[in-house]
PDB file of C-alpha atoms in Angstrom:
ATOM      1  CA  GLN A  75      23.178 264.296  23.611  1.00 83.00           C
ATOM      2  CA  VAL A  76      26.435 266.031  25.438  1.00 91.00           C
ATOM      3  CA  GLN A  77      27.094 266.132  28.334  1.00 95.00           C
ATOM      4  CA  LEU A  78      30.268 268.668  30.049  1.00 97.00           C
ATOM      5  CA  VAL A  79      30.998 268.289  33.483  1.00 97.00           C
ATOM      6  CA  GLU A  80      32.507 271.155  34.902  1.00 98.00           C
ATOM      7  CA  SER A  81      35.515 271.342  38.090  1.00 98.00           C
ATOM      8  CA  GLY A  82      38.553 273.084  39.417  1.00 98.00           C
ATOM      9  CA  GLY A  83      36.696 276.529  41.099  1.00 98.00           C
ATOM     10  CA  GLY A  84      38.151 277.388  43.724  1.00 98.00           C
ATOM     11  CA  LEU A  85      38.861 279.999  46.135  1.00 98.00           C
ATOM     12  CA  VAL A  86      41.928 281.993  45.583  1.00 98.00           C
ATOM     13  CA  GLN A  87      43.344 285.340  46.063  1.00 98.00           C
ATOM     14  CA  ALA A  88      43.364 287.918  43.228  1.00 98.00           C
ATOM     15  CA  GLY A  89      46.111 288.066  41.370  1.00 98.00           C
ATOM     16  CA  GLY A  90      46.236 284.673  41.822  1.00 98.00           C
ATOM     17  CA  SER A  91      45.802 281.714  39.281  1.00 98.00           C
ATOM     18  CA  LEU A  92      42.853 279.087  38.566  1.00 98.00           C
ATOM     19  CA  ARG A  93      42.153 276.808  36.049  1.00 98.00           C
ATOM     20  CA  LEU A  94      38.274 274.944  35.034  1.00 98.00           C
ATOM     21  CA  SER A  95      38.140 271.929  33.505  1.00 98.00           C
ATOM     22  CA  CYS A  96      35.132 271.281  31.702  1.00 98.00           C
ATOM     23  CA  ALA A  97      35.285 268.154  30.195  1.00 97.00           C
ATOM     24  CA  ALA A  98      32.701 266.184  27.420  1.00 96.00           C
ATOM     25  CA  SER A  99      30.904 262.929  27.069  1.00 92.00           C
ATOM     26  CA  GLY A 100      27.890 261.528  24.492  1.00 87.00           C
ATOM     27  CA  GLY A 101      30.113 263.404  21.093  1.00 79.00           C
ATOM     28  CA  THR A 102      31.441 264.165  18.887  1.00 86.00           C
ATOM     29  CA  PHE A 103      33.701 267.058  20.975  1.00 87.00           C
ATOM     30  CA  ASN A 104      35.302 267.811  17.734  1.00 88.00           C
ATOM     31  CA  VAL A 105      33.110 269.416  16.005  1.00 89.00           C
ATOM     32  CA  TYR A 106      31.772 270.942  18.729  1.00 94.00           C
ATOM     33  CA  ALA A 107      32.833 274.520  19.687  1.00 96.00           C
ATOM     34  CA  VAL A 108      33.211 275.714  23.489  1.00 97.00           C
ATOM     35  CA  ALA A 109      32.370 278.375  25.468  1.00 98.00           C
ATOM     36  CA  TRP A 110      32.456 279.693  29.139  1.00 98.00           C
ATOM     37  CA  PHE A 111      30.152 281.758  31.136  1.00 98.00           C
ATOM     38  CA  ARG A 112      29.623 283.683  34.003  1.00 98.00           C
ATOM     39  CA  GLN A 113      27.067 284.641  36.189  1.00 98.00           C
ATOM     40  CA  ALA A 114      27.774 286.739  39.684  1.00 97.00           C
ATOM     41  CA  PRO A 115      24.671 287.196  42.122  1.00 92.00           C
ATOM     42  CA  GLY A 116      23.142 289.208  40.963  1.00 94.00           C
ATOM     43  CA  LYS A 117      23.622 289.132  37.718  1.00 96.00           C
ATOM     44  CA  GLU A 118      23.015 288.538  34.349  1.00 96.00           C
ATOM     45  CA  ARG A 119      24.971 285.599  32.851  1.00 97.00           C
ATOM     46  CA  GLU A 120      27.889 286.605  30.759  1.00 97.00           C
ATOM     47  CA  PHE A 121      30.603 285.339  27.401  1.00 98.00           C
ATOM     48  CA  VAL A 122      34.025 284.811  29.252  1.00 98.00           C
ATOM     49  CA  ALA A 123      36.135 282.980  25.929  1.00 98.00           C
ATOM     50  CA  ALA A 124      35.085 280.093  22.940  1.00 98.00           C
ATOM     51  CA  ILE A 125      37.061 278.277  21.289  1.00 97.00           C
ATOM     52  CA  SER A 126      36.080 276.955  17.924  1.00 96.00           C
ATOM     53  CA  GLY A 127      35.919 272.229  16.874  1.00 94.00           C
ATOM     54  CA  SER A 128      39.205 272.193  15.948  1.00 93.00           C
ATOM     55  CA  GLY A 129      40.998 274.712  17.931  1.00 93.00           C
ATOM     56  CA  GLY A 130      41.860 277.470  15.675  1.00 94.00           C
ATOM     57  CA  ASN A 131      39.564 280.263  16.972  1.00 96.00           C
ATOM     58  CA  THR A 132      38.887 282.168  19.489  1.00 97.00           C
ATOM     59  CA  ASN A 133      37.661 284.799  21.750  1.00 97.00           C
ATOM     60  CA  TYR A 134      37.471 286.359  24.432  1.00 98.00           C
ATOM     61  CA  ALA A 135      35.087 289.499  26.487  1.00 98.00           C
ATOM     62  CA  ASP A 136      38.108 291.840  26.900  1.00 98.00           C
ATOM     63  CA  SER A 137      37.956 292.199  31.083  1.00 97.00           C
ATOM     64  CA  VAL A 138      39.183 288.810  30.495  1.00 98.00           C
ATOM     65  CA  LYS A 139      41.605 289.843  27.661  1.00 98.00           C
ATOM     66  CA  GLY A 140      45.615 288.813  28.710  1.00 97.00           C
ATOM     67  CA  ARG A 141      44.181 286.905  31.504  1.00 98.00           C
ATOM     68  CA  PHE A 142      42.274 284.120  30.877  1.00 98.00           C
ATOM     69  CA  THR A 143      43.495 281.135  28.105  1.00 98.00           C
ATOM     70  CA  ILE A 144      41.121 279.354  27.044  1.00 98.00           C
ATOM     71  CA  SER A 145      41.765 276.012  24.908  1.00 98.00           C
ATOM     72  CA  ARG A 146      41.367 272.622  24.156  1.00 97.00           C
ATOM     73  CA  ASP A 147      42.155 268.560  23.874  1.00 97.00           C
ATOM     74  CA  ASN A 148      40.392 266.540  21.702  1.00 95.00           C
ATOM     75  CA  ALA A 149      42.166 263.478  22.459  1.00 95.00           C
ATOM     76  CA  LYS A 150      40.681 263.726  25.422  1.00 96.00           C
ATOM     77  CA  ASN A 151      37.529 265.340  25.324  1.00 96.00           C
ATOM     78  CA  THR A 152      38.759 268.639  27.686  1.00 97.00           C
ATOM     79  CA  VAL A 153      37.821 272.202  28.041  1.00 98.00           C
ATOM     80  CA  TYR A 154      40.691 274.550  29.564  1.00 98.00           C
ATOM     81  CA  LEU A 155      40.093 277.984  31.036  1.00 98.00           C
ATOM     82  CA  GLN A 156      42.897 279.333  32.579  1.00 98.00           C
ATOM     83  CA  MET A 157      42.560 281.797  34.442  1.00 98.00           C
ATOM     84  CA  ASN A 158      45.525 284.542  35.633  1.00 98.00           C
ATOM     85  CA  ASN A 159      45.987 287.432  37.980  1.00 98.00           C
ATOM     86  CA  LEU A 160      42.156 287.169  38.931  1.00 98.00           C
ATOM     87  CA  LYS A 161      40.260 289.984  40.230  1.00 98.00           C
ATOM     88  CA  PRO A 162      37.306 289.943  42.966  1.00 97.00           C
ATOM     89  CA  GLU A 163      34.591 290.765  40.226  1.00 97.00           C
ATOM     90  CA  ASP A 164      35.577 287.763  38.628  1.00 98.00           C
ATOM     91  CA  THR A 165      33.700 286.049  41.330  1.00 98.00           C
ATOM     92  CA  ALA A 166      31.080 284.250  39.545  1.00 98.00           C
ATOM     93  CA  VAL A 167      30.013 280.629  38.847  1.00 98.00           C
ATOM     94  CA  TYR A 168      31.164 279.878  35.373  1.00 98.00           C
ATOM     95  CA  TYR A 169      29.830 277.689  33.070  1.00 98.00           C
ATOM     96  CA  CYS A 170      31.168 275.421  30.065  1.00 98.00           C
ATOM     97  CA  ALA A 171      28.644 275.181  26.695  1.00 98.00           C
ATOM     98  CA  ALA A 172      28.947 273.629  23.661  1.00 96.00           C
ATOM     99  CA  ASN A 173      27.439 273.071  20.245  1.00 93.00           C
ATOM    100  CA  PHE A 174      28.057 273.173  16.652  1.00 90.00           C
ATOM    101  CA  GLY A 175      28.702 276.213  14.703  1.00 83.00           C
ATOM    102  CA  TRP A 176      31.093 279.909  14.564  1.00 86.00           C
ATOM    103  CA  LEU A 177      28.359 282.616  14.308  1.00 84.00           C
ATOM    104  CA  ARG A 178      28.397 283.823  17.696  1.00 91.00           C
ATOM    105  CA  PRO A 179      30.399 282.485  19.529  1.00 91.00           C
ATOM    106  CA  TYR A 180      29.786 285.156  22.438  1.00 94.00           C
ATOM    107  CA  LYS A 181      26.092 284.109  22.418  1.00 93.00           C
ATOM    108  CA  ALA A 182      24.601 282.282  25.007  1.00 94.00           C
ATOM    109  CA  ASP A 183      21.358 281.467  23.072  1.00 94.00           C
ATOM    110  CA  GLU A 184      24.155 279.885  19.996  1.00 93.00           C
ATOM    111  CA  TYR A 185      24.660 277.437  22.201  1.00 95.00           C
ATOM    112  CA  ARG A 186      22.561 273.813  23.133  1.00 95.00           C
ATOM    113  CA  TYR A 187      24.471 271.685  25.868  1.00 96.00           C
ATOM    114  CA  TRP A 188      24.990 273.846  28.912  1.00 97.00           C
ATOM    115  CA  GLY A 189      27.263 272.025  31.761  1.00 98.00           C
ATOM    116  CA  GLN A 190      26.208 272.717  35.416  1.00 97.00           C
ATOM    117  CA  GLY A 191      28.224 275.263  36.678  1.00 98.00           C
ATOM    118  CA  THR A 192      31.431 275.508  38.379  1.00 98.00           C
ATOM    119  CA  GLN A 193      31.794 278.220  42.162  1.00 98.00           C
ATOM    120  CA  VAL A 194      34.677 281.174  41.434  1.00 98.00           C
ATOM    121  CA  THR A 195      36.046 282.541  44.224  1.00 98.00           C
ATOM    122  CA  VAL A 196      38.452 286.295  44.309  1.00 98.00           C
ATOM    123  CA  SER A 197      39.646 287.221  47.504  1.00 97.00           C
ATOM    124  CA  SER A 198      40.231 290.535  47.828  1.00 94.00           C
TER     125      SER A 198
END
């Protein structure tokens, strides 16, 4: 059983930056792909970015390419999401998720383990 805890959310002005962290426990971290998803009020959960267990593969939603960077430190059992040039439309609850494999990293139903989420609010 893997437990995931997100942190680093908050309130930031448009154009600003935040770094989210997803700390994992309870499993062999480097075998898990990890993804970030987000859900804004009244909208469906959407894929943001994913990284393979080794960190050798990454995948991004078109809406965040060039602004967000996903990375991981397997020695610390942590995945990061560096978010730069934030926009009001990035406002959402951000969730990290983990699972074995790298078949469809952009699909929420590929992930078995989920964190509780952290709120990111970008003001205009």
